[in-house]
PDB file of C-alpha atoms in Angstrom:
ATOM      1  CA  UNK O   1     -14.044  69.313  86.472  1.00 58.00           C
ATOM      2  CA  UNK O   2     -11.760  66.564  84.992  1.00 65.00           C
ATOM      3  CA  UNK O   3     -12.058  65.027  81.692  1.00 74.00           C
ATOM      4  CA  UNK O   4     -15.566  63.193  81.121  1.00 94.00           C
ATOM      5  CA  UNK O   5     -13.704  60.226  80.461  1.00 98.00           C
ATOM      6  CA  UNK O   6      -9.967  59.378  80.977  1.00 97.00           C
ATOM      7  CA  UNK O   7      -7.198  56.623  80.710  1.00 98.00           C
ATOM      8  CA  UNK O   8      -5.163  55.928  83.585  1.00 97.00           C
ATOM      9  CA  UNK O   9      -1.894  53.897  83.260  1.00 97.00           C
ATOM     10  CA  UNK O  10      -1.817  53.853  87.266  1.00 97.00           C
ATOM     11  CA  UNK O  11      -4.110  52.220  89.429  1.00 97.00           C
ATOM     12  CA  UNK O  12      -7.289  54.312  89.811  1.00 97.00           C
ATOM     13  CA  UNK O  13      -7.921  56.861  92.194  1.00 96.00           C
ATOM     14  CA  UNK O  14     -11.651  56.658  93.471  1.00 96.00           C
ATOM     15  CA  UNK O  15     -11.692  59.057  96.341  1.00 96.00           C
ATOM     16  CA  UNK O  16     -10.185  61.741  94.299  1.00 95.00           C
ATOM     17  CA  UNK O  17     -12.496  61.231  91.360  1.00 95.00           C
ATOM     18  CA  UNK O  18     -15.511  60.880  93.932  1.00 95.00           C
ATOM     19  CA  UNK O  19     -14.792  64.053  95.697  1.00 94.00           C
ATOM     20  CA  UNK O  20     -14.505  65.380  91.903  1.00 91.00           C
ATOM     21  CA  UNK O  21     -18.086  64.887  91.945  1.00 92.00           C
ATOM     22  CA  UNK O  22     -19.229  65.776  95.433  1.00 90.00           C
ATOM     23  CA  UNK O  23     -18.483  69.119  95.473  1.00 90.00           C
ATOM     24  CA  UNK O  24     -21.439  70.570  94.114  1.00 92.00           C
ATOM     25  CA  UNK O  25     -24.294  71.227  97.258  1.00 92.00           C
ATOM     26  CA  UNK O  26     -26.729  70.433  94.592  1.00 93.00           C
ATOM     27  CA  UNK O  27     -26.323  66.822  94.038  1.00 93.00           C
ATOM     28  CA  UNK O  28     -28.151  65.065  96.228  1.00 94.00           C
ATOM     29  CA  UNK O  29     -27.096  61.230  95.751  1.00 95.00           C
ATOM     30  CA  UNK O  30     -24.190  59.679  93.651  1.00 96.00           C
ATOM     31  CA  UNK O  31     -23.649  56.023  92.702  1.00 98.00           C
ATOM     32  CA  UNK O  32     -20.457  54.559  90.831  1.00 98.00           C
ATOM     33  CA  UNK O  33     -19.716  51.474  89.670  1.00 98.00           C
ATOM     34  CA  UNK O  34     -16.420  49.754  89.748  1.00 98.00           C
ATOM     35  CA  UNK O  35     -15.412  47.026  87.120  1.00 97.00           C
ATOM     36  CA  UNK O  36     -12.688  44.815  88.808  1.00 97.00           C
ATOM     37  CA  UNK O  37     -10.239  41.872  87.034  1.00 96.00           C
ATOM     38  CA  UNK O  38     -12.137  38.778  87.728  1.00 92.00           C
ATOM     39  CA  UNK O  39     -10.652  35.235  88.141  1.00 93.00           C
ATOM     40  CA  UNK O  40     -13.063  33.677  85.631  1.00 92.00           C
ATOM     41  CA  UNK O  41     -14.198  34.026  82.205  1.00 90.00           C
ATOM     42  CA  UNK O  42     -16.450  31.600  80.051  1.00 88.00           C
ATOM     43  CA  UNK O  43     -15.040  29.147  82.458  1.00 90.00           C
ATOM     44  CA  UNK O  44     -11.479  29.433  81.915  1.00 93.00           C
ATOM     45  CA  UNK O  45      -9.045  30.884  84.931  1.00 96.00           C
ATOM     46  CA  UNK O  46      -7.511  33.693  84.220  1.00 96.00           C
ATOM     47  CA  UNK O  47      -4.460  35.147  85.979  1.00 95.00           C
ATOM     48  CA  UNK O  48      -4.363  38.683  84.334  1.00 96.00           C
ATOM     49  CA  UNK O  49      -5.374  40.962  81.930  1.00 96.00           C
ATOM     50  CA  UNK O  50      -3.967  43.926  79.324  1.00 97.00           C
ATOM     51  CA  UNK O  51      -5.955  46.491  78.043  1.00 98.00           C
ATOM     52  CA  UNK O  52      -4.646  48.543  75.019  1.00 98.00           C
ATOM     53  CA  UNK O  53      -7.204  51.072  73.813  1.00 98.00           C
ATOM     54  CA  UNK O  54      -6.770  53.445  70.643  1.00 98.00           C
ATOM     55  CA  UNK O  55      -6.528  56.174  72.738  1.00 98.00           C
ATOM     56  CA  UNK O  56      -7.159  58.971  70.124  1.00 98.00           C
ATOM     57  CA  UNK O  57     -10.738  58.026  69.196  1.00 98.00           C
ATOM     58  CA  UNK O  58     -11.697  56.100  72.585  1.00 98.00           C
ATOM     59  CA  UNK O  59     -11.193  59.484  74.622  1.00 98.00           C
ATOM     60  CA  UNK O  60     -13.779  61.199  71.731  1.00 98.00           C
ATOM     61  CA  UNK O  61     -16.223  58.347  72.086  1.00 98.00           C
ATOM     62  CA  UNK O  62     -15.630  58.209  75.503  1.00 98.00           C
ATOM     63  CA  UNK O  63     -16.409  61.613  76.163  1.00 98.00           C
ATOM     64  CA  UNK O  64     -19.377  61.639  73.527  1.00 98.00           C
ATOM     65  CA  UNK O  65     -20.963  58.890  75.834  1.00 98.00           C
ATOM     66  CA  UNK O  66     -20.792  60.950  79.159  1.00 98.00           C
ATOM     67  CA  UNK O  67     -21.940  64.379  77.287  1.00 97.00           C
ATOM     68  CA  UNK O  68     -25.031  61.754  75.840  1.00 98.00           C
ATOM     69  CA  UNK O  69     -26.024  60.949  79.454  1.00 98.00           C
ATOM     70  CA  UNK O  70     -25.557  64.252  81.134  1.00 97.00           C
ATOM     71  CA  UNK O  71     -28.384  65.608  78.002  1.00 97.00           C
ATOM     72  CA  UNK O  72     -30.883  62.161  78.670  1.00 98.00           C
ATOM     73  CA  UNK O  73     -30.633  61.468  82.337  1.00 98.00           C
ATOM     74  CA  UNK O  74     -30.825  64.935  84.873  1.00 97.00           C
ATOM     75  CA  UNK O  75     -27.601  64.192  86.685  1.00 97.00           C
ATOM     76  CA  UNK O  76     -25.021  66.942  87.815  1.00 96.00           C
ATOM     77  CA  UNK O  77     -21.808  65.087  86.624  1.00 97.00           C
ATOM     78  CA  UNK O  78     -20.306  62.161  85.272  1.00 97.00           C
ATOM     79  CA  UNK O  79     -17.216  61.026  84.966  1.00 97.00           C
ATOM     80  CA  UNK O  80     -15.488  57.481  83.817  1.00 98.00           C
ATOM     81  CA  UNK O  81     -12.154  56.613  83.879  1.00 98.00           C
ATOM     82  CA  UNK O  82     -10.457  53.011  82.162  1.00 98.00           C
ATOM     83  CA  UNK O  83      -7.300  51.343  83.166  1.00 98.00           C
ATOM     84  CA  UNK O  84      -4.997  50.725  80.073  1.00 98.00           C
ATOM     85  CA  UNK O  85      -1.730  48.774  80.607  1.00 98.00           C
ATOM     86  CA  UNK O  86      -1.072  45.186  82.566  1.00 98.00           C
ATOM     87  CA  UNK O  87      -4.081  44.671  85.256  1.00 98.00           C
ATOM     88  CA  UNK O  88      -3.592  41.956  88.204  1.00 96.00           C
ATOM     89  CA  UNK O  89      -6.669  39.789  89.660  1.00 95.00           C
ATOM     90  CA  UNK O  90      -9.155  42.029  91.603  1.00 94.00           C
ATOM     91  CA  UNK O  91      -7.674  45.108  90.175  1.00 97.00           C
ATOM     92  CA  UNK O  92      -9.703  47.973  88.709  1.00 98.00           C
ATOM     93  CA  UNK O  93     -10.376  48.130  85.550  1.00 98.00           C
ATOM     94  CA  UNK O  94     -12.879  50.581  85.105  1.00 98.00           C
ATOM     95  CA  UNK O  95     -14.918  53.471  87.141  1.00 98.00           C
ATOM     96  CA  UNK O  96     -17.844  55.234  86.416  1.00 98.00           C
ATOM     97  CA  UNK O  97     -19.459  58.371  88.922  1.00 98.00           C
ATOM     98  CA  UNK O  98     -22.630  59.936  88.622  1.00 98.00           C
ATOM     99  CA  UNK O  99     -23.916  62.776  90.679  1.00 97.00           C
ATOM    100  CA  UNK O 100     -27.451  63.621  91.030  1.00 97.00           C
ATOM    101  CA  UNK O 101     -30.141  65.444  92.697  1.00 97.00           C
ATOM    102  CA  UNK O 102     -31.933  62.529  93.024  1.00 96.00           C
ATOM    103  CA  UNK O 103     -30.734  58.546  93.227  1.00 96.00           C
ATOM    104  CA  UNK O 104     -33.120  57.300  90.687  1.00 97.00           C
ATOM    105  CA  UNK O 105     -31.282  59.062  87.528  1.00 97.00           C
ATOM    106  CA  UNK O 106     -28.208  58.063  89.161  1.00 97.00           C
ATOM    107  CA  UNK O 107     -28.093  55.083  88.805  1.00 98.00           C
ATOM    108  CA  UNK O 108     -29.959  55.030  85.313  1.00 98.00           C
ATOM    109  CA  UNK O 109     -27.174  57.514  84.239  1.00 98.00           C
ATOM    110  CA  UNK O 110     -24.210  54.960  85.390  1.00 98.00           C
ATOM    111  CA  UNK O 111     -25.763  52.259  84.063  1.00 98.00           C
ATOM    112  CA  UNK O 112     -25.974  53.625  80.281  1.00 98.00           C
ATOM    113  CA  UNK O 113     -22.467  55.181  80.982  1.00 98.00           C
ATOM    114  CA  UNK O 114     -20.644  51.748  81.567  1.00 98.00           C
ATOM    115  CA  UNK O 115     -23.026  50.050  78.930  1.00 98.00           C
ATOM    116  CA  UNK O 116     -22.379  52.586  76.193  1.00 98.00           C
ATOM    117  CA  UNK O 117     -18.374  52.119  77.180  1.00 98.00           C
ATOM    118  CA  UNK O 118     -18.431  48.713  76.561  1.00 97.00           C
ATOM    119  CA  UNK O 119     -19.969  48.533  73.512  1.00 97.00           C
ATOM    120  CA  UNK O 120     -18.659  51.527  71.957  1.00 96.00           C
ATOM    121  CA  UNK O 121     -15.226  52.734  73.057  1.00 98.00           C
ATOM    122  CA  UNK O 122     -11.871  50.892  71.222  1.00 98.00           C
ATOM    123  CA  UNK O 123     -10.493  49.454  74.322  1.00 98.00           C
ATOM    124  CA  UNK O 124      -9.340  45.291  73.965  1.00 98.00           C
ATOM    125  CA  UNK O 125      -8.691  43.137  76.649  1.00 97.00           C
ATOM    126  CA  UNK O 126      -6.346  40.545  76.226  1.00 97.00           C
ATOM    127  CA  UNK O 127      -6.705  37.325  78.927  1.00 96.00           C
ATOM    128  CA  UNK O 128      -3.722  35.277  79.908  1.00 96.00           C
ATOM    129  CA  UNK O 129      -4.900  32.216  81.060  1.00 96.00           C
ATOM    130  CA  UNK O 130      -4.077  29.566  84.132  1.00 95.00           C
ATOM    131  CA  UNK O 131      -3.225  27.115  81.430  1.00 94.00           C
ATOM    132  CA  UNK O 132      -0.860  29.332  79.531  1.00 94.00           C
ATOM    133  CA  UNK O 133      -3.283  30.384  76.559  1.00 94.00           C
ATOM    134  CA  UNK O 134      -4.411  33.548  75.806  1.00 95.00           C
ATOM    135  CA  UNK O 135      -6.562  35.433  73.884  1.00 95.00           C
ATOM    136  CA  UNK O 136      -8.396  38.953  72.811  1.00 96.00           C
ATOM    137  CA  UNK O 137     -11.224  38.773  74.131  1.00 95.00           C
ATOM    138  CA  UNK O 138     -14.200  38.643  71.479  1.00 92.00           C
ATOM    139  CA  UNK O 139     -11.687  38.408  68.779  1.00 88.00           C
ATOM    140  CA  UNK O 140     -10.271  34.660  69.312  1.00 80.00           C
ATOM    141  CA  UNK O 141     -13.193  33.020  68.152  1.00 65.00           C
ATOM    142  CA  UNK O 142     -15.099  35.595  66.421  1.00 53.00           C
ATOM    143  CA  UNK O 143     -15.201  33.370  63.197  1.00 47.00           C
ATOM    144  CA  UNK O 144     -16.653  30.536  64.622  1.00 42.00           C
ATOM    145  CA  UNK O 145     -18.967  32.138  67.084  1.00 41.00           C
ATOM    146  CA  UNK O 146     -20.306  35.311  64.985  1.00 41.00           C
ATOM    147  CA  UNK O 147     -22.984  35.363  68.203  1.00 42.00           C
ATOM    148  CA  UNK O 148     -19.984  37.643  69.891  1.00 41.00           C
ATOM    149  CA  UNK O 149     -19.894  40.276  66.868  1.00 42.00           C
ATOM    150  CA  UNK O 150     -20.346  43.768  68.174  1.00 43.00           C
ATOM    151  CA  UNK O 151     -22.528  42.651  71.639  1.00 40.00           C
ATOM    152  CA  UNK O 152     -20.674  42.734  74.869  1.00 39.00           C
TER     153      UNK O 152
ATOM    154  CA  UNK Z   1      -0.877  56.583  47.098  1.00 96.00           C
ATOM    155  CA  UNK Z   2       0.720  56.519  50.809  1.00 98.00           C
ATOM    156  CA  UNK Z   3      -1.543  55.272  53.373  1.00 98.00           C
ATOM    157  CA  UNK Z   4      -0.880  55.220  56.820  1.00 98.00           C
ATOM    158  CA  UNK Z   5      -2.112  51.987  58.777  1.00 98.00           C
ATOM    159  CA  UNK Z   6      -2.122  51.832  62.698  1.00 98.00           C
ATOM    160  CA  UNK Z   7      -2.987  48.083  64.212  1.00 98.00           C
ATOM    161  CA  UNK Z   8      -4.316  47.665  67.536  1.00 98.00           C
ATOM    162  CA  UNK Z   9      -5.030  44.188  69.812  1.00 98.00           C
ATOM    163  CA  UNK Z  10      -5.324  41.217  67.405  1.00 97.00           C
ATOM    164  CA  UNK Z  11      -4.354  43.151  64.222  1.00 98.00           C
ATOM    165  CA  UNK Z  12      -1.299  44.289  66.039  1.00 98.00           C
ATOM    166  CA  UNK Z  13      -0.078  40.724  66.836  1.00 97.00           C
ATOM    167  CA  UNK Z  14      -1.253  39.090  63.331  1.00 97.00           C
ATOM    168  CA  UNK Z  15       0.683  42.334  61.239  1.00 98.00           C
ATOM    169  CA  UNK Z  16       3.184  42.271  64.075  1.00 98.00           C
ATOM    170  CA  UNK Z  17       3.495  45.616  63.859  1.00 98.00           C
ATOM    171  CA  UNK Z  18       1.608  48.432  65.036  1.00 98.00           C
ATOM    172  CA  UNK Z  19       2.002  50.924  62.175  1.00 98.00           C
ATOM    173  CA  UNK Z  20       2.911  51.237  58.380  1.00 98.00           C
ATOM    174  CA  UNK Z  21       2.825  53.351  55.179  1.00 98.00           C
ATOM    175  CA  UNK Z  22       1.215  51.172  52.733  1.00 98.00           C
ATOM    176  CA  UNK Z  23       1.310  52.241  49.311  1.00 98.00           C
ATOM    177  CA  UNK Z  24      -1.690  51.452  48.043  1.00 98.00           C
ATOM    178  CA  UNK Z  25      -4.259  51.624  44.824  1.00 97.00           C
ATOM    179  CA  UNK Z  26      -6.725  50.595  46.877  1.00 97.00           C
ATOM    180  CA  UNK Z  27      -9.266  53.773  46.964  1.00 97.00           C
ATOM    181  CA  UNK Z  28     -11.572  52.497  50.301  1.00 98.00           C
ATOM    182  CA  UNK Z  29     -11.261  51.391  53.277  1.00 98.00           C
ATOM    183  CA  UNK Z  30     -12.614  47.706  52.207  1.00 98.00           C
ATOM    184  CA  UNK Z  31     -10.528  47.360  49.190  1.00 98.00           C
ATOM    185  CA  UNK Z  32      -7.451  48.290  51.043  1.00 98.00           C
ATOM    186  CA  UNK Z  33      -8.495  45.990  54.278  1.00 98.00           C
ATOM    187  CA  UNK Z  34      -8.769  43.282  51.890  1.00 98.00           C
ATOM    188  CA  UNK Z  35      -5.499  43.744  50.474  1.00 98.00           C
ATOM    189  CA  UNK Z  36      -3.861  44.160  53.810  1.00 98.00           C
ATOM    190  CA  UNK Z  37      -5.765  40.804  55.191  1.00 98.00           C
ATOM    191  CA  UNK Z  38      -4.201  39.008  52.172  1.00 97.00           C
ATOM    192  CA  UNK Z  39      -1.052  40.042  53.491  1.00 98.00           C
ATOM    193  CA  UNK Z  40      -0.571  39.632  56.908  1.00 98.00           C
ATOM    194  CA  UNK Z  41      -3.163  36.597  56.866  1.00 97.00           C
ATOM    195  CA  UNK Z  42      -5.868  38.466  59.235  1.00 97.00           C
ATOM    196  CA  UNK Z  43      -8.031  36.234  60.981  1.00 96.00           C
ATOM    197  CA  UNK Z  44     -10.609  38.785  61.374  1.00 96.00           C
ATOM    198  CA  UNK Z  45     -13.244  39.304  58.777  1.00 96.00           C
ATOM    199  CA  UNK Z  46     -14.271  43.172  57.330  1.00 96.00           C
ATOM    200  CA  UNK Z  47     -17.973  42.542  58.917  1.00 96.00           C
ATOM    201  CA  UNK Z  48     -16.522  42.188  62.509  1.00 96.00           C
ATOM    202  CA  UNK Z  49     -14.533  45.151  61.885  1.00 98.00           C
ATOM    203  CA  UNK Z  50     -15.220  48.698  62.147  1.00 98.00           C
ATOM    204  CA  UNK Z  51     -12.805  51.856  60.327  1.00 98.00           C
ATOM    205  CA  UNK Z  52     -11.738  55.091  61.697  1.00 98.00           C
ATOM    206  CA  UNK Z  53     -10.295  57.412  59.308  1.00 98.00           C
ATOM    207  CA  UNK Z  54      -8.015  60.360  60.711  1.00 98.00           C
ATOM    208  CA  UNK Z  55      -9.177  59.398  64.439  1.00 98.00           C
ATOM    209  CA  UNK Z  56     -12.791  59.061  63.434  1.00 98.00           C
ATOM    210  CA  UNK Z  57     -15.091  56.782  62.401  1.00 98.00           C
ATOM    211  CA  UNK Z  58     -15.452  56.125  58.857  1.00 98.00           C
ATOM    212  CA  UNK Z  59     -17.276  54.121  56.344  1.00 98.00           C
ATOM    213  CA  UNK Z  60     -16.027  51.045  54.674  1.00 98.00           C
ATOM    214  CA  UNK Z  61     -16.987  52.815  51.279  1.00 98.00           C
ATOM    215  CA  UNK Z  62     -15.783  56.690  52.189  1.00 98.00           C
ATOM    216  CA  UNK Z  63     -12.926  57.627  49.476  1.00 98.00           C
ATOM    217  CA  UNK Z  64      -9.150  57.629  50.853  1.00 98.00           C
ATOM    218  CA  UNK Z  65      -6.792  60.367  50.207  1.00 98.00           C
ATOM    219  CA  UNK Z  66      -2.774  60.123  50.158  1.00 98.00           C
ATOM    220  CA  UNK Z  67      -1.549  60.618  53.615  1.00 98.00           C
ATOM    221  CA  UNK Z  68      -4.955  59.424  55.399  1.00 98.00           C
ATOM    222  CA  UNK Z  69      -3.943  57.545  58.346  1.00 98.00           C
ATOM    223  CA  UNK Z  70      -6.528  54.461  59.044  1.00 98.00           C
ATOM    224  CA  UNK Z  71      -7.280  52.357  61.551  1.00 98.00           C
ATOM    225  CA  UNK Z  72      -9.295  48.694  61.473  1.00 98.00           C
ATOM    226  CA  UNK Z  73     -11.302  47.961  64.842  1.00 98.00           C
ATOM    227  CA  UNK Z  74     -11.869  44.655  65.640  1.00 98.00           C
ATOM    228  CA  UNK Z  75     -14.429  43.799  68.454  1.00 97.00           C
ATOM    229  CA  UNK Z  76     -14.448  46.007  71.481  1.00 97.00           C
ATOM    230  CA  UNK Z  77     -13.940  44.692  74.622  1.00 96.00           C
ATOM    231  CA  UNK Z  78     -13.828  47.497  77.512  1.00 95.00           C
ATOM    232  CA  UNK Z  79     -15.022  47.507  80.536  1.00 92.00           C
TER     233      UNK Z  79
END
Protein backbone atom coordinates (compact mmCIF):
# COMPACT_ATOMS: atom_id res chain seq x y z
CA UNK A 1 0.00 0.00 0.00
CA UNK A 2 1.11 3.68 -0.43
CA UNK A 3 1.73 6.09 2.25
CA UNK A 4 -1.48 6.75 4.55
CA UNK A 5 -1.17 10.19 3.68
CA UNK A 6 0.97 11.98 1.00
CA UNK A 7 1.87 15.40 -0.68
CA UNK A 8 1.70 15.66 -4.26
CA UNK A 9 3.34 18.63 -6.11
CA UNK A 10 1.48 17.28 -9.40
CA UNK A 11 -2.02 17.20 -9.99
CA UNK A 12 -3.59 14.19 -8.23
CA UNK A 13 -3.99 10.90 -9.51
CA UNK A 14 -7.47 9.41 -8.40
CA UNK A 15 -7.73 6.28 -10.43
CA UNK A 16 -4.38 5.14 -9.37
CA UNK A 17 -4.95 5.87 -5.71
CA UNK A 18 -8.58 4.28 -6.08
CA UNK A 19 -7.39 1.11 -7.58
CA UNK A 20 -4.76 1.38 -4.54
CA UNK A 21 -7.68 0.62 -2.55
CA UNK A 22 -9.77 -1.76 -4.61
CA UNK A 23 -7.66 -4.46 -4.71
CA UNK A 24 -8.54 -6.22 -1.74
CA UNK A 25 -11.85 -8.84 -2.55
CA UNK A 26 -12.77 -8.01 0.93
CA UNK A 27 -13.90 -4.51 0.75
CA UNK A 28 -17.13 -4.35 -0.15
CA UNK A 29 -17.91 -0.47 -0.79
CA UNK A 30 -15.48 2.58 -0.94
CA UNK A 31 -16.35 6.30 -0.88
CA UNK A 32 -13.77 9.29 -1.38
CA UNK A 33 -14.12 12.64 -1.21
CA UNK A 34 -12.50 15.21 -3.37
CA UNK A 35 -11.79 18.85 -2.12
CA UNK A 36 -11.60 21.09 -5.30
CA UNK A 37 -10.31 25.10 -5.61
CA UNK A 38 -13.51 26.94 -5.40
CA UNK A 39 -14.26 30.39 -6.98
CA UNK A 40 -15.60 31.85 -3.72
CA UNK A 41 -14.66 32.38 -0.26
CA UNK A 42 -16.46 34.52 2.53
CA UNK A 43 -17.70 36.29 -0.50
CA UNK A 44 -14.66 37.40 -2.09
CA UNK A 45 -13.59 35.86 -5.78
CA UNK A 46 -10.79 34.15 -5.80
CA UNK A 47 -8.66 33.26 -8.83
CA UNK A 48 -6.15 30.77 -7.18
CA UNK A 49 -4.70 29.29 -4.41
CA UNK A 50 -1.03 28.07 -2.80
CA UNK A 51 -0.70 25.63 -0.34
CA UNK A 52 2.67 25.32 1.56
CA UNK A 53 2.53 22.69 4.29
CA UNK A 54 5.46 21.87 6.85
CA UNK A 55 5.93 18.82 5.32
CA UNK A 56 8.01 17.09 8.09
CA UNK A 57 5.34 17.07 10.82
CA UNK A 58 2.12 17.24 8.43
CA UNK A 59 3.12 13.73 6.86
CA UNK A 60 3.36 12.39 10.88
CA UNK A 61 0.04 13.97 11.70
CA UNK A 62 -1.20 13.08 8.58
CA UNK A 63 -0.50 9.61 8.87
CA UNK A 64 -1.45 9.54 12.72
CA UNK A 65 -5.02 10.61 11.48
CA UNK A 66 -5.50 7.69 8.92
CA UNK A 67 -3.86 4.97 11.47
CA UNK A 68 -6.71 6.77 14.15
CA UNK A 69 -9.54 5.87 11.72
CA UNK A 70 -8.43 2.54 10.45
CA UNK A 71 -8.42 1.53 14.76
CA UNK A 72 -12.22 3.49 15.30
CA UNK A 73 -14.09 2.89 12.12
CA UNK A 74 -13.81 -1.11 10.56
CA UNK A 75 -12.61 -0.04 7.14
CA UNK A 76 -9.93 -2.00 5.03
CA UNK A 77 -7.84 1.10 3.93
CA UNK A 78 -7.46 4.63 3.83
CA UNK A 79 -5.54 6.75 2.17
CA UNK A 80 -5.38 10.83 1.71
CA UNK A 81 -3.33 12.66 -0.37
CA UNK A 82 -2.94 16.98 -0.35
CA UNK A 83 -1.85 19.13 -3.17
CA UNK A 84 1.04 21.51 -2.08
CA UNK A 85 2.31 24.11 -4.62
CA UNK A 86 0.19 26.78 -6.97
CA UNK A 87 -3.57 25.29 -7.45
CA UNK A 88 -5.87 26.79 -10.40
CA UNK A 89 -9.87 27.17 -10.02
CA UNK A 90 -11.59 23.71 -9.91
CA UNK A 91 -8.37 22.00 -9.29
CA UNK A 92 -7.84 19.34 -6.62
CA UNK A 93 -6.78 20.09 -3.66
CA UNK A 94 -7.28 17.28 -1.58
CA UNK A 95 -8.41 13.36 -1.74
CA UNK A 96 -9.42 11.11 0.74
CA UNK A 97 -10.33 6.95 -0.01
CA UNK A 98 -11.82 4.64 2.24
CA UNK A 99 -12.42 1.01 1.63
CA UNK A 100 -14.82 -1.02 3.49
CA UNK A 101 -16.76 -4.09 3.90
CA UNK A 102 -19.62 -2.24 4.36
CA UNK A 103 -20.69 1.58 3.07
CA UNK A 104 -21.85 2.78 6.38
CA UNK A 105 -18.16 2.95 8.05
CA UNK A 106 -17.11 4.26 4.84
CA UNK A 107 -18.26 7.04 4.74
CA UNK A 108 -18.02 7.70 8.64
CA UNK A 109 -14.27 6.82 8.15
CA UNK A 110 -13.80 9.62 5.23
CA UNK A 111 -15.60 11.95 6.91
CA UNK A 112 -13.33 12.01 10.24
CA UNK A 113 -10.32 11.56 7.80
CA UNK A 114 -10.85 14.96 5.90
CA UNK A 115 -12.17 16.59 9.23
CA UNK A 116 -9.20 15.55 11.34
CA UNK A 117 -6.90 16.92 8.17
CA UNK A 118 -8.25 20.11 8.33
CA UNK A 119 -8.04 20.83 11.67
CA UNK A 120 -4.92 19.19 12.49
CA UNK A 121 -2.32 18.87 9.74
CA UNK A 122 0.19 22.23 9.07
CA UNK A 123 -0.93 22.85 5.62
CA UNK A 124 -1.85 27.00 4.79
CA UNK A 125 -3.65 28.16 2.01
CA UNK A 126 -2.92 31.35 0.71
CA UNK A 127 -5.98 33.10 -1.60
CA UNK A 128 -5.18 35.53 -4.35
CA UNK A 129 -8.04 37.42 -4.92
CA UNK A 130 -10.13 38.93 -8.16
CA UNK A 131 -9.36 42.31 -6.74
CA UNK A 132 -5.66 41.81 -6.34
CA UNK A 133 -5.57 41.14 -2.42
CA UNK A 134 -4.56 38.26 -0.82
CA UNK A 135 -4.37 36.58 2.18
CA UNK A 136 -3.58 33.28 4.49
CA UNK A 137 -6.40 32.04 5.05
CA UNK A 138 -7.42 32.11 8.90
CA UNK A 139 -4.38 34.09 9.60
CA UNK A 140 -5.34 37.66 7.94
CA UNK A 141 -7.74 38.54 10.40
CA UNK A 142 -7.13 36.27 13.18
CA UNK A 143 -6.72 39.32 15.60
CA UNK A 144 -9.81 40.83 14.99
CA UNK A 145 -11.95 37.80 14.52
CA UNK A 146 -10.46 35.32 17.33
CA UNK A 147 -13.96 33.26 16.29
CA UNK A 148 -11.45 31.65 13.43
CA UNK A 149 -8.72 30.44 16.10
CA UNK A 150 -8.03 26.77 15.69
CA UNK A 151 -11.82 25.81 14.03
CA UNK A 152 -11.93 25.21 10.36
CA UNK B 1 22.47 29.36 22.78
CA UNK B 2 21.88 28.63 18.85
CA UNK B 3 18.39 28.07 17.96
CA UNK B 4 17.23 27.12 14.79
CA UNK B 5 13.87 28.86 13.57
CA UNK B 6 11.93 27.61 10.40
CA UNK B 7 8.81 30.08 9.27
CA UNK B 8 6.05 28.84 7.32
CA UNK B 9 2.81 30.85 5.52
CA UNK B 10 2.33 34.21 7.31
CA UNK B 11 5.47 33.95 9.53
CA UNK B 12 7.42 33.32 6.41
CA UNK B 13 6.28 36.56 4.68
CA UNK B 14 6.30 38.84 8.01
CA UNK B 15 10.25 37.37 8.93
CA UNK B 16 10.74 37.25 5.18
CA UNK B 17 12.65 34.49 5.53
CA UNK B 18 12.01 30.99 5.98
CA UNK B 19 14.83 29.95 8.33
CA UNK B 20 17.45 31.31 10.90
CA UNK B 21 19.89 30.56 13.76
CA UNK B 22 18.82 32.80 16.44
CA UNK B 23 21.02 33.10 19.26
CA UNK B 24 19.01 33.25 21.94
CA UNK B 25 18.70 33.39 26.04
CA UNK B 26 15.41 32.76 25.71
CA UNK B 27 14.96 29.11 27.45
CA UNK B 28 11.06 28.30 25.96
CA UNK B 29 9.37 28.32 23.26
CA UNK B 30 7.14 31.48 24.51
CA UNK B 31 9.96 33.53 25.70
CA UNK B 32 11.81 33.08 22.52
CA UNK B 33 8.42 33.61 20.27
CA UNK B 34 8.08 36.73 22.06
CA UNK B 35 11.40 37.90 21.36
CA UNK B 36 11.24 36.90 17.76
CA UNK B 37 7.59 38.73 17.39
CA UNK B 38 9.34 41.88 18.72
CA UNK B 39 11.55 41.54 15.94
CA UNK B 40 10.10 40.85 12.86
CA UNK B 41 6.76 42.68 14.07
CA UNK B 42 4.50 39.32 13.93
CA UNK B 43 1.01 39.95 13.54
CA UNK B 44 0.10 36.73 14.99
CA UNK B 45 -0.39 36.32 18.67
CA UNK B 46 1.35 33.11 20.85
CA UNK B 47 -2.46 31.88 21.65
CA UNK B 48 -3.24 31.40 17.87
CA UNK B 49 -0.07 29.68 17.54
CA UNK B 50 0.96 26.25 18.11
CA UNK B 51 5.10 24.92 18.51
CA UNK B 52 6.77 21.95 17.14
CA UNK B 53 10.06 21.23 18.48
CA UNK B 54 12.48 18.91 16.34
CA UNK B 55 9.40 18.05 13.90
CA UNK B 56 7.02 17.52 16.77
CA UNK B 57 4.73 19.12 18.69
CA UNK B 58 5.83 20.83 21.69
CA UNK B 59 4.72 22.87 24.57
CA UNK B 60 4.99 26.57 24.86
CA UNK B 61 6.72 25.90 28.35
CA UNK B 62 9.00 22.58 27.33
CA UNK B 63 12.86 23.65 27.96
CA UNK B 64 15.02 24.40 24.66
CA UNK B 65 18.37 23.00 24.11
CA UNK B 66 21.27 24.55 21.79
CA UNK B 67 20.78 23.30 18.34
CA UNK B 68 16.84 22.60 18.75
CA UNK B 69 15.31 23.54 15.58
CA UNK B 70 11.61 25.15 16.19
CA UNK B 71 8.87 25.86 14.37
CA UNK B 72 5.69 28.44 15.21
CA UNK B 73 2.26 27.24 13.58
CA UNK B 74 -0.10 29.67 12.91
CA UNK B 75 -3.74 28.58 12.03
CA UNK B 76 -4.15 25.58 9.83
CA UNK B 77 -5.87 25.79 6.86
CA UNK B 78 -5.84 22.35 4.76
CA UNK B 79 -8.16 20.88 3.02
Amino acid sequence: MPLAFAFSQQPIDTAAARDELLRDPAAGGYVSFEGWVREFNEGRQVLRLEYEAFEQLALKEGARIVEAALRRFPIRHAHCIHRVGSLDLGELAVWVGVSAEHRGEAFEACRFIIDEVKHRVPIWKKEYYRDGDSGWVNCEHCAAAPRHLHSH
Amino acid sequence: MKIHVQYFALLREQAQRSQEEVDTRATTPAVLFAELKERHAFSLAPGQLKVAINGEFGAWDQALAAGDTVVFIPPVAGG
